[in-house]
Coordinates of C-alpha atoms in Angstrom, one line a residue:
Chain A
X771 CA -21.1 -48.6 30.3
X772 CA -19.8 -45.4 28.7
X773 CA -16.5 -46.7 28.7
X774 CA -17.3 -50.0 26.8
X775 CA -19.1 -48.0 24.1
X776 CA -16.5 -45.7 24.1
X777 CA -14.0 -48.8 23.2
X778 CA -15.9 -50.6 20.7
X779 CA -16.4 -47.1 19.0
X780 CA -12.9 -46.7 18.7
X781 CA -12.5 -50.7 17.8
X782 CA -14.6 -50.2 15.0
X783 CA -13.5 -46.8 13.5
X784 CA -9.9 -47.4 14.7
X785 CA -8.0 -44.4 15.4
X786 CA -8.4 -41.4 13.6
X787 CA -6.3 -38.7 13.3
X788 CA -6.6 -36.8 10.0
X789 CA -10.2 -36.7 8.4
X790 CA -12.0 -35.7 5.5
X791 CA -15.8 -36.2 4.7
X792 CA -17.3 -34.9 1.8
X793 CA -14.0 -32.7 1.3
X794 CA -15.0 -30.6 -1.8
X795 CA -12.8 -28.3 -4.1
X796 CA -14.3 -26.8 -7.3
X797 CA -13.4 -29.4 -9.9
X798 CA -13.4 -32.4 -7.8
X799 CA -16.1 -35.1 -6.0
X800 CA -16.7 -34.7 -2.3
X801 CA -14.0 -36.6 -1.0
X802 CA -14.2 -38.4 2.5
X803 CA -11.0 -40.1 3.5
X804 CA -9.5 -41.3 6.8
X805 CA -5.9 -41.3 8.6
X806 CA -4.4 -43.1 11.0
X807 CA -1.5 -42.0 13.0
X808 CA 1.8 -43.3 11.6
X809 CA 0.0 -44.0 8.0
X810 CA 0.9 -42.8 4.7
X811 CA -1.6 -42.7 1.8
X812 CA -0.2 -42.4 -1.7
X813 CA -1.6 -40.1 -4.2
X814 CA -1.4 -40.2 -8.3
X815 CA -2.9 -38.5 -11.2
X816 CA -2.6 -36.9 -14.1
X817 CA -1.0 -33.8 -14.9
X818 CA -3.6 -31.1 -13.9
X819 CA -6.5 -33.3 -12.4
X820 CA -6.2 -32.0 -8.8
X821 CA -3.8 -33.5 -7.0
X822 CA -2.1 -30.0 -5.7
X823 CA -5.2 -28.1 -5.7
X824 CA -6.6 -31.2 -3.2
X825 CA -3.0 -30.9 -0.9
X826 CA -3.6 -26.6 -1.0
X827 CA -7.1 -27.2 0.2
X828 CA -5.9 -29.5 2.6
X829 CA -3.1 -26.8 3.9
X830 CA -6.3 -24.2 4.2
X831 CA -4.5 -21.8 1.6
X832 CA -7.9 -22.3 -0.9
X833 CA -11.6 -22.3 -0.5
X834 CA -13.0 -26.0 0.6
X835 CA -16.2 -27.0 2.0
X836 CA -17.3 -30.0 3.4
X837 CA -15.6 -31.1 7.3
X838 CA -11.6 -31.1 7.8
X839 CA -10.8 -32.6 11.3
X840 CA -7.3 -33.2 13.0
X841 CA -7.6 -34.6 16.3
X842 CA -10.8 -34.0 16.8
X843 CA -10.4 -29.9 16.1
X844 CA -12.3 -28.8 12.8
X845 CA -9.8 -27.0 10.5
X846 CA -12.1 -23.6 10.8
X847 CA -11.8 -23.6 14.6
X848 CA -8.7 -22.1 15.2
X849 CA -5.9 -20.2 13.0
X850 CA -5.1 -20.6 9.7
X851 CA -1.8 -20.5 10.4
X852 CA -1.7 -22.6 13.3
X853 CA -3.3 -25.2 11.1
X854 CA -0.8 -25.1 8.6
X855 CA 2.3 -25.3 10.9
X856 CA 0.6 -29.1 11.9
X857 CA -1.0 -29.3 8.7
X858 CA 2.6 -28.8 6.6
X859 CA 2.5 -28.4 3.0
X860 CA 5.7 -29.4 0.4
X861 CA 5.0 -27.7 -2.7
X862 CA 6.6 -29.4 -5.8
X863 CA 8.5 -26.3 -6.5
X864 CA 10.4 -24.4 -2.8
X865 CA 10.5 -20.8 -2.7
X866 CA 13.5 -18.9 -0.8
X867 CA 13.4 -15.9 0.0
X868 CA 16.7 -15.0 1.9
X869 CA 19.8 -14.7 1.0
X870 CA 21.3 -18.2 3.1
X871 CA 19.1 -21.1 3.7
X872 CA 19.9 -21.0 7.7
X873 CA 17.4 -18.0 7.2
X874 CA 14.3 -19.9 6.5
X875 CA 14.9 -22.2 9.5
X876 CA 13.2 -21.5 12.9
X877 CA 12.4 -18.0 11.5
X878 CA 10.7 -16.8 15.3
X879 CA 14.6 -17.3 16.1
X880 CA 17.3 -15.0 15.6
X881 CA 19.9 -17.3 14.6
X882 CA 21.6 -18.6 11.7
X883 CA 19.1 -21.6 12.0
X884 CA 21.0 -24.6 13.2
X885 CA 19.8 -24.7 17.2
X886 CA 16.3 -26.1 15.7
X887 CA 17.6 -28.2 13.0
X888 CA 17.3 -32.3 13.3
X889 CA 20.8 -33.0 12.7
X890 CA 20.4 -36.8 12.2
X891 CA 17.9 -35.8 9.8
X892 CA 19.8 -33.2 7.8
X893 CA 23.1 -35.6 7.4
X894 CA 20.7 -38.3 6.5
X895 CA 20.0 -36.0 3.4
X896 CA 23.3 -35.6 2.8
X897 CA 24.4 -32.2 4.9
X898 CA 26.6 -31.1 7.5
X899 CA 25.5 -28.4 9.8
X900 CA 27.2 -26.1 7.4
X901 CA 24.3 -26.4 5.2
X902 CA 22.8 -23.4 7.0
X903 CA 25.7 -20.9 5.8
X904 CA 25.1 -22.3 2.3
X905 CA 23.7 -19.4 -0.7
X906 CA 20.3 -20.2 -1.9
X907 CA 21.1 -19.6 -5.2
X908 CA 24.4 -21.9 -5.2
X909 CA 21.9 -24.8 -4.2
X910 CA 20.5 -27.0 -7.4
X911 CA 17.0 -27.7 -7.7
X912 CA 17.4 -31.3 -5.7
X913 CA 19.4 -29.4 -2.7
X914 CA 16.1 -27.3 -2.5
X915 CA 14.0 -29.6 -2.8
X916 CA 15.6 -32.0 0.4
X917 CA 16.2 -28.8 2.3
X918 CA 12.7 -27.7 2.0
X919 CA 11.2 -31.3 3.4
X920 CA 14.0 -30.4 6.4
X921 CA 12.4 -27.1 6.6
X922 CA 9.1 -28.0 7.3
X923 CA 9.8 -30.5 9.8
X924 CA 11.1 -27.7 12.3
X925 CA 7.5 -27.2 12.6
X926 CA 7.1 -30.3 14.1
X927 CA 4.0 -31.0 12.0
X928 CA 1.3 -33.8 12.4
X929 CA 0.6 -33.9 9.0
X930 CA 2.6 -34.1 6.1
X931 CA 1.5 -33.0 2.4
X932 CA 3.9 -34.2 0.3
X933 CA 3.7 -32.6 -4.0
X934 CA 6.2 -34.8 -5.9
X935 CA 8.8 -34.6 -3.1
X936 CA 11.2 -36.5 -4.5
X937 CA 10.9 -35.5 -8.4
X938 CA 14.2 -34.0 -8.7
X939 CA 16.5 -36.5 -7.1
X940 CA 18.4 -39.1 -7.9
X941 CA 17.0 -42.7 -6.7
X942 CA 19.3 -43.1 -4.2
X943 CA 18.6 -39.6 -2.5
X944 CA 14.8 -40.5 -3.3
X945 CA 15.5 -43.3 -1.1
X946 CA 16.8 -41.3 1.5
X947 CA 14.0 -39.2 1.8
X948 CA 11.4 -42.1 1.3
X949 CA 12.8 -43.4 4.7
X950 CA 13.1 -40.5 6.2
X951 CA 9.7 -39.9 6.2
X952 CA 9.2 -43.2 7.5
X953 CA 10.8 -43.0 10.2
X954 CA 9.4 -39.2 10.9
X955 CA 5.9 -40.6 10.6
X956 CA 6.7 -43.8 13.3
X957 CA 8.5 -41.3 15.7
X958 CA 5.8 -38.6 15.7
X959 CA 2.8 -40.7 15.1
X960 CA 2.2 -38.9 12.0
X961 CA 0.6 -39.3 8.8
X962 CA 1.5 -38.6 5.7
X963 CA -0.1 -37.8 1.6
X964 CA 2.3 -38.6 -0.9
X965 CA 1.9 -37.4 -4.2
X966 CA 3.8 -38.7 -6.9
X967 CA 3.9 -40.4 -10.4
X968 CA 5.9 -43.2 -10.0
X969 CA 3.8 -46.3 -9.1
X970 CA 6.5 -47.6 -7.5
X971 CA 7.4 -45.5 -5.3
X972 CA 3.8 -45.4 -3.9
X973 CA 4.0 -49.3 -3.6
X974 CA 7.0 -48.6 -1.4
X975 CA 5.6 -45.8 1.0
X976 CA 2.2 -45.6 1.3
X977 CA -0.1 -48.6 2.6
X978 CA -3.4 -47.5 0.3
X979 CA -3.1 -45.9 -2.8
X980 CA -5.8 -43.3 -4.5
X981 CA -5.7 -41.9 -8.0
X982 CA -7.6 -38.9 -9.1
X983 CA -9.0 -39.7 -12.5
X984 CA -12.3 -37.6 -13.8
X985 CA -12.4 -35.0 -11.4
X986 CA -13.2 -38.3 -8.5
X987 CA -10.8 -39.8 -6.2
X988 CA -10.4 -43.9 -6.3
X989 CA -9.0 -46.7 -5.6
X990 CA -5.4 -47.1 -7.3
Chain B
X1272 CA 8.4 46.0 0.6
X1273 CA 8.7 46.3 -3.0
X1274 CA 5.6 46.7 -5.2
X1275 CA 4.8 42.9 -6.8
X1276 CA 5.9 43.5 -10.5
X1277 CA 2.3 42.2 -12.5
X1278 CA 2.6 39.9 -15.3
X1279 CA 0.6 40.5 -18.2
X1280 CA -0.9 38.8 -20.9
X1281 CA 1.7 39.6 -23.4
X1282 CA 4.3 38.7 -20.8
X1283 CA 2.7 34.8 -20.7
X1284 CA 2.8 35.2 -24.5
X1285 CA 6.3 35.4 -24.7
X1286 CA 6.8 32.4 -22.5
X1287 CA 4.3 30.4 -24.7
X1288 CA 6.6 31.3 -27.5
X1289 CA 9.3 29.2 -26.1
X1290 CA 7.0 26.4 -25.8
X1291 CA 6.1 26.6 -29.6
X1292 CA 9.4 26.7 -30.4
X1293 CA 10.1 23.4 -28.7
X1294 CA 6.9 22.1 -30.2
X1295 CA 8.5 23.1 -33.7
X1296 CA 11.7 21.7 -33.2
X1297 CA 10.1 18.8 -32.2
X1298 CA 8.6 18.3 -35.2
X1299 CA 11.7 19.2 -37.4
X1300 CA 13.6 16.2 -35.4
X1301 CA 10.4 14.1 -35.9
X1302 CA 10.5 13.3 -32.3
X1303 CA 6.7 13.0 -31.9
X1304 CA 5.7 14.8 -28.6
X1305 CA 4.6 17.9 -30.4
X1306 CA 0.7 17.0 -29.7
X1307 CA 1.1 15.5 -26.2
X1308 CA 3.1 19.1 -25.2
X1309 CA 0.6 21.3 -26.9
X1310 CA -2.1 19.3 -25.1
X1311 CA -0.5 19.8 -21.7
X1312 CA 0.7 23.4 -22.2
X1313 CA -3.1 24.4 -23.2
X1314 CA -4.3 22.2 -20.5
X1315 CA -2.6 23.6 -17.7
X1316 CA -3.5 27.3 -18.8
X1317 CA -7.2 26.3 -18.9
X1318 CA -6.8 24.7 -15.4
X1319 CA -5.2 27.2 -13.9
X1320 CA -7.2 30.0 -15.1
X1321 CA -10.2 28.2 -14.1
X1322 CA -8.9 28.2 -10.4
X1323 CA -7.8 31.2 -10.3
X1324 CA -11.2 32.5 -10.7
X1325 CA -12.4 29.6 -8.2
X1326 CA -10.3 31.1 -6.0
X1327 CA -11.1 34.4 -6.0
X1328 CA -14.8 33.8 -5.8
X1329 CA -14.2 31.6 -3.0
X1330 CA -11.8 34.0 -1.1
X1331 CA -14.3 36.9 -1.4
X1332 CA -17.0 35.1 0.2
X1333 CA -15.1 32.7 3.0
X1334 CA -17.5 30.7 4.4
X1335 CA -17.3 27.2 5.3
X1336 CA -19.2 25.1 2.9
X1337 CA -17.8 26.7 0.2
X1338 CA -14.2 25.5 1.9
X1339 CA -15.7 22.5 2.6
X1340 CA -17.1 21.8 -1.1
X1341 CA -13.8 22.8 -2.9
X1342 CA -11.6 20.4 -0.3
X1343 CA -13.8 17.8 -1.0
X1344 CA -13.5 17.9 -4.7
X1345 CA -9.8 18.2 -4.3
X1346 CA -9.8 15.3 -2.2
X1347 CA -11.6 13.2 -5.1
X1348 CA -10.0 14.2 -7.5
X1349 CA -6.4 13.0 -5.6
X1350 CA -7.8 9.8 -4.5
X1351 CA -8.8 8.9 -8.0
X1352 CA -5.2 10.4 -9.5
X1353 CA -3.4 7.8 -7.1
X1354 CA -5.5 4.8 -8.7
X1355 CA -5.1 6.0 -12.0
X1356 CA -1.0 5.8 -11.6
X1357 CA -1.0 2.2 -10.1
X1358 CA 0.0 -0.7 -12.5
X1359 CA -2.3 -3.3 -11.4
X1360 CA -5.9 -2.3 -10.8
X1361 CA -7.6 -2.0 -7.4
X1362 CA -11.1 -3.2 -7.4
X1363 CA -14.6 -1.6 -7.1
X1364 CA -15.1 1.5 -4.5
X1365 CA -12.7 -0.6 -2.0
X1366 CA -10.0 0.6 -4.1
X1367 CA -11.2 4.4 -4.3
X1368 CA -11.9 4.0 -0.4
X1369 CA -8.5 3.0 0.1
X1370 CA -7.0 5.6 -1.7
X1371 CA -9.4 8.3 -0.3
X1372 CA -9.0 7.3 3.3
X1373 CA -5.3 7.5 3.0
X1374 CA -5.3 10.9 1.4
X1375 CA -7.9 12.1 3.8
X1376 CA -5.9 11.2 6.6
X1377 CA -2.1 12.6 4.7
X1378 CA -4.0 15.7 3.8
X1379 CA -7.1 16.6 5.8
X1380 CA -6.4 15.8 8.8
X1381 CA -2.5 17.3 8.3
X1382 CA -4.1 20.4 7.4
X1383 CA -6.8 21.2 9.3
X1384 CA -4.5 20.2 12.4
X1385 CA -1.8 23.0 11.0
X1386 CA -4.6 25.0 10.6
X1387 CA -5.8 25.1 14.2
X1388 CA -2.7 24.6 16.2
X1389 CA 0.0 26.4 14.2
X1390 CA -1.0 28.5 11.3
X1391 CA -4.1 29.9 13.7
X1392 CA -5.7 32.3 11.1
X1393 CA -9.0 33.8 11.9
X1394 CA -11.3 31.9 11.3
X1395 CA -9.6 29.0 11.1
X1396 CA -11.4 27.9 7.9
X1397 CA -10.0 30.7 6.2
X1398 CA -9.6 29.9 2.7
X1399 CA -6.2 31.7 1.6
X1400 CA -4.7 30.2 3.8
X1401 CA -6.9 26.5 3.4
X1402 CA -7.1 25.8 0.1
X1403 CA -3.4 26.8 -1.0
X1404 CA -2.5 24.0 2.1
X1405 CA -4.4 21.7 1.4
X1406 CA -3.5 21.9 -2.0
X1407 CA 0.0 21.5 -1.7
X1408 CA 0.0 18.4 0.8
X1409 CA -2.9 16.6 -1.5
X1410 CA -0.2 17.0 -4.2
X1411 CA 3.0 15.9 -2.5
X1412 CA 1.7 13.1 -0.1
X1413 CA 0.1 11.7 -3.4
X1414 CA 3.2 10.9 -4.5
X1415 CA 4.2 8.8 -1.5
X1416 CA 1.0 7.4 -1.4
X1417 CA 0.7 6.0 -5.0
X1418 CA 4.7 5.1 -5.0
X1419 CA 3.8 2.5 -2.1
X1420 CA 0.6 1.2 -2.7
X1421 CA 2.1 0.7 -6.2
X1422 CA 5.3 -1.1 -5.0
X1423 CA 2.8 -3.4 -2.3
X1424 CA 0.7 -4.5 -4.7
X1425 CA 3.4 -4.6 -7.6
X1426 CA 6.0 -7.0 -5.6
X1427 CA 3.1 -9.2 -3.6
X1428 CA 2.0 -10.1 -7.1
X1429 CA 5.2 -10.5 -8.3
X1430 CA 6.5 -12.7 -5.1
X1431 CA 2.8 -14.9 -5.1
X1432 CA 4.5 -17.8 -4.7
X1433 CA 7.1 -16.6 -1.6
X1434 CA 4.2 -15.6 0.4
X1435 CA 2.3 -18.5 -0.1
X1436 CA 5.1 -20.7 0.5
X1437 CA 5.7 -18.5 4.1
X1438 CA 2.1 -19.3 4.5
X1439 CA 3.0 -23.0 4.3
X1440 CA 5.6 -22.8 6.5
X1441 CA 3.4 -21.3 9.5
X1442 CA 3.9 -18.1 8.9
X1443 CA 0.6 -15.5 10.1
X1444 CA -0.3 -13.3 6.5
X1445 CA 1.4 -10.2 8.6
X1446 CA 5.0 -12.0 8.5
X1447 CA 4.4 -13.6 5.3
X1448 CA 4.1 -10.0 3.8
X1449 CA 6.2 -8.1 6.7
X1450 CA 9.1 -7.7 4.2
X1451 CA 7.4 -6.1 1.3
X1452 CA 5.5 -4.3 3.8
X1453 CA 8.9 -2.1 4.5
X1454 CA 9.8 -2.2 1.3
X1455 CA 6.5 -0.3 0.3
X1456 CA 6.9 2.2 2.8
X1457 CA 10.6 2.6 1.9
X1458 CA 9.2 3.6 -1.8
X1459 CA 6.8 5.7 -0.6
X1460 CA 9.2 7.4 1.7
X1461 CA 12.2 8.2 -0.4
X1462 CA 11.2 10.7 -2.2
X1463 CA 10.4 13.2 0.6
X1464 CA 13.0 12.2 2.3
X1465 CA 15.5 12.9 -0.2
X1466 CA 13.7 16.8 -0.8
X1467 CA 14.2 17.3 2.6
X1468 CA 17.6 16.7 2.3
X1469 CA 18.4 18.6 -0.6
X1470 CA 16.1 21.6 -0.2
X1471 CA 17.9 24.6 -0.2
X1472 CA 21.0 23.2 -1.3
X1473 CA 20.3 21.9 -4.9
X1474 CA 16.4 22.8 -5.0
X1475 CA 14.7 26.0 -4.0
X1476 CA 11.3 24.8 -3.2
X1477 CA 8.1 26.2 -5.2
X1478 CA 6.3 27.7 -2.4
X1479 CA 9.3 29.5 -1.3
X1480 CA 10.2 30.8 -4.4
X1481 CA 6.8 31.9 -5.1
X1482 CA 6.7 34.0 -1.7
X1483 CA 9.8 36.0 -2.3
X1484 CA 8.8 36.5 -6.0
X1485 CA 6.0 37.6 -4.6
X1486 CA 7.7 40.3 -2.3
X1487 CA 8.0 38.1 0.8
X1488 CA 11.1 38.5 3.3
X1489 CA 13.4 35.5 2.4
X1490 CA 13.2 34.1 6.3
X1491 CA 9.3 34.3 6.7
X1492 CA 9.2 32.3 3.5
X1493 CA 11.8 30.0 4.3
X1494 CA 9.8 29.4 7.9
X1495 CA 6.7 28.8 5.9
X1496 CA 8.7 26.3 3.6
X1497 CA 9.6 24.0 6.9
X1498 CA 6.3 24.0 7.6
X1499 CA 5.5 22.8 4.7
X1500 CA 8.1 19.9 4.4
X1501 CA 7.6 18.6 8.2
X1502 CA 3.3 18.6 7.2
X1503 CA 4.3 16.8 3.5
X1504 CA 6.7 14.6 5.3
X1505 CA 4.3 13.6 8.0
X1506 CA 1.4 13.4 5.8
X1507 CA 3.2 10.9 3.6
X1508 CA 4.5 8.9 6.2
X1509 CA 1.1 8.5 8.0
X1510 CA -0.7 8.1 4.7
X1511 CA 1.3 5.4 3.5
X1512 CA 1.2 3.1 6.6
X1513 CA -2.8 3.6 6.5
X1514 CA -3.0 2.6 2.6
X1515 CA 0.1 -0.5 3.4
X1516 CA -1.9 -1.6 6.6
X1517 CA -5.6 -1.5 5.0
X1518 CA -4.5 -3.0 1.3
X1519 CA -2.1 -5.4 3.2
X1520 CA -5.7 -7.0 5.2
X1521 CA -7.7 -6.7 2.3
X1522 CA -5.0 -9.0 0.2
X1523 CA -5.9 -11.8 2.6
X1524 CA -9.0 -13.1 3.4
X1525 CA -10.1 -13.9 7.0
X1526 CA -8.4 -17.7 6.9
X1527 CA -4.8 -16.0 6.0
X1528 CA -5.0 -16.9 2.4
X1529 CA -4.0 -14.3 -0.4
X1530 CA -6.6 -13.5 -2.5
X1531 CA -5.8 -11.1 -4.9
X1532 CA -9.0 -12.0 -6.6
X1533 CA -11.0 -9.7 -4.3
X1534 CA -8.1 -7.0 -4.1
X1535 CA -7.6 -6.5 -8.3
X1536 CA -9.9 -6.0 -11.0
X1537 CA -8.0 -8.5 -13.6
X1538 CA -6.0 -11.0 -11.5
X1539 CA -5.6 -13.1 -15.0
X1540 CA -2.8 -12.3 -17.0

């Protein structure tokens, strides 16, 4: 008897993994939103009406109320930083701060950074290995910007937050990336929020669009 | 011993005069510090008078609370120096507890434990021995002390966006900000560090200086001078970590996220 409830509760809410309800940031309606494992939502906007302030909230690194749930564990029940290593965050702009990118990889590790990197993964964005004795400050903006989604998928996370991650490439590299998170998402049974302004490119990755427009988030 | 030659007031007169001349010259070159250097040179004869006949009042009657009263007011009066020299504002009493704490630990503690386990006057409290102490470690471990909480608070603003991004990454607010954190006590540290290794060679220490003007044997005041350095030293050292380890947690809140809005007065700008 418990068992059958069980299974048409899970029929009719399908399987959750990711879950916002009434999700509120100053600035913005309560937001509720649900996630299923493997999906990726897409995310537009304007220019300053939320969209990153929504994916920090999301990452626990600013104030929120309202309920947060990842398999079943509410965000505030364990560590913040715990959270964000399955909650992972890509920022639109990539901070280094070490001299060689092989640094910022598997940073518990005391090694140049290649024993945890994906290296299918890293030549699909166009690296070697080598990659990890490359100087930060020899990389150009769209180096940093694919090396940063490779960096935050040493964490293994279950969630991706992605802030314009392909803004400074060129389409065929966007492509790259666009199905490398694909593939990342079917593998791990992860989900994914996309954030970017070409309409497009949502149409391409994500299965349901939103747009923030008047401090509410819609339907695209 | 020799008897202590006494200055007199004419004596300070003559040294003034070499003060108004540079305050003269000053003014000839147009090199506009006249005012600030008359200020200070007036200021610190006031000051020093003024404690001078503190001192004496307090050294003819030694008792405790009037020890107690007098390290107390020093104590203030450091802790408030220290905020005063940093770039970016601390907030509210936190700040002033920080900076209090720390020095009461680099100082207070550092003294009172010289006091009772090496110095051993009788009593303990006594204040010629106290006050000139105390004094001298208040003003040396406030260096160290405002150096680093300066460079902490200085270089988290400045790298916001690194820590947050370590944040991201899975990092716990201690290894986000473990970098700057030895950076900080580097600052704080140098200084002292580098008198130690110079004294004697390039520098002849105040204190030291002061005792064999004052008639001392060169070696007793030299003994007195390591004393001094190995209390400054380990005054700074300790009062540092204290003010790096209590503004480090207070620059995070309690879900790892840097808040510098409860840490500074004017996070805006």
């Amino acid at each position: 008897m418990t068992n059958s409830v069980l299974l048409q509760w899970r029929f009719y809410c399908g399987v959750v993994m990711f879950r916002l309800e009434n999700f509120t940031i100053t600035g913005l309606q309560p937001v509720s939103l649900r996630l299923q494992p493997g999906e990726c939502v897409g995310l537009s906007g304007e220019s300053g009406s939320g969209k990153t302030r929504l994916l920090r909230a999301l990452a626990d690194l600013d104030e929120h109320s309202g309920t947060l749930v990842l398999n079943d564990n509410l965000c505030e029940s364990g560590c913040a930083h715990l959270w964000r290593k399955r909650v992972a965050l890509l920022p639109a702009e990539s901070q280094w701060w070490h001299d060689r990118v092989g640094q910022h990889f598997c940073i518990a590790h005391d090694n140049n950074g290649s024993d945890c990197l994906d290296d299918k993964a890293t030549e699909r964005l166009g690296f070697s290995r080598e990659v990890m004795n490359w100087q930060v400050t020899r990389c150009s903006s769209g180096e940093k910007q694919r090396l940063s989604l490779l960096r935050i998928l040493v964490n293994r996370p279950q969630v991706l937050l992605l802030d314009e991650p392909t803004a400074n490439l060129d389409p065929e590299k966007a492509r790259c990336v666009e199905q490398l998170v694909a593939d990342y998402l079917q593998a791990e049974q992860a989900c994914c929020i996309w954030v970017s302004h070409s309409a497009e490119q949502l149409q391409r990755v994500a299965s349901r669009r939103f747009v923030i427009a008047d401090g509410a988030l819609g339907d695209a | 011993m020799r008897e202590l030659i006494q200055l007199t007031a004419p004596d300070l007169m003559l040294a003034a005069l070499l003060i108004l001349a540079l305050v003269g010259l000053t003014a000839r070159m147009k090199l506009a510090i006249g005012v600030q250097l008359t200020i200070a040179a007036v200021r610190t004869t006031v000051q020093l008078l003024l404690i001078g006949l503190v001192l004496k009042s307090i050294f003819s009657n030694a008792e405790l609370h009037w020890v107690v009263l007098m390290s107390t007011v020093m104590l203030a009066v450091a802790a408030w120096e220290i905020l005063a020299r940093q770039k970016r504002k601390l907030r509210g009493w936190w700040g002033f507890g920080i900076s209090a704490f720390s020095m009461f630990i680099s100082s207070f503690l550092i003294t009172v434990l010289a006091l009772v386990f090496v110095v051993r006057p009788d009593p303990w409290y006594t204040p010629q021995y106290t006050i000139p102490l105390l004094g001298m470690l208040l003003g040396n471990t406030m260096n160290g002390i405002a150096l680093g909480m300066d460079r902490l608070v200085q270089t988290a603003w400045q790298q916001r966006s690194v820590i947050e991004q370590r944040l991201m990454l899975g990092q716990t607010a201690i290894e986000a900000i473990r970098d700057i954190r030895t950076d900080s006590m580097r600052a704080g540290m140098i200084p002292i560090i580098n008198s130690m290794a110079t004294a004697g060679i390039v520098s002849l220490p105040g204190m030291m200086t002061g005792q064999i003007l004052a008639g001392s044997p060169p070696v007793e005041a030299v003994k007195y001078q390591i004393l001094i350095m190995f209390l400054v030293t380990a005054g700074t050292g300790f009062g540092v970590i204290t003010v790096l380890h209590l503004i480090s947690h207070r620059m995070f809140d309690t879900r790892e996220r840097l808040r510098f809005d409860k840490l500074l007065r004017t996070p805006q700008d």
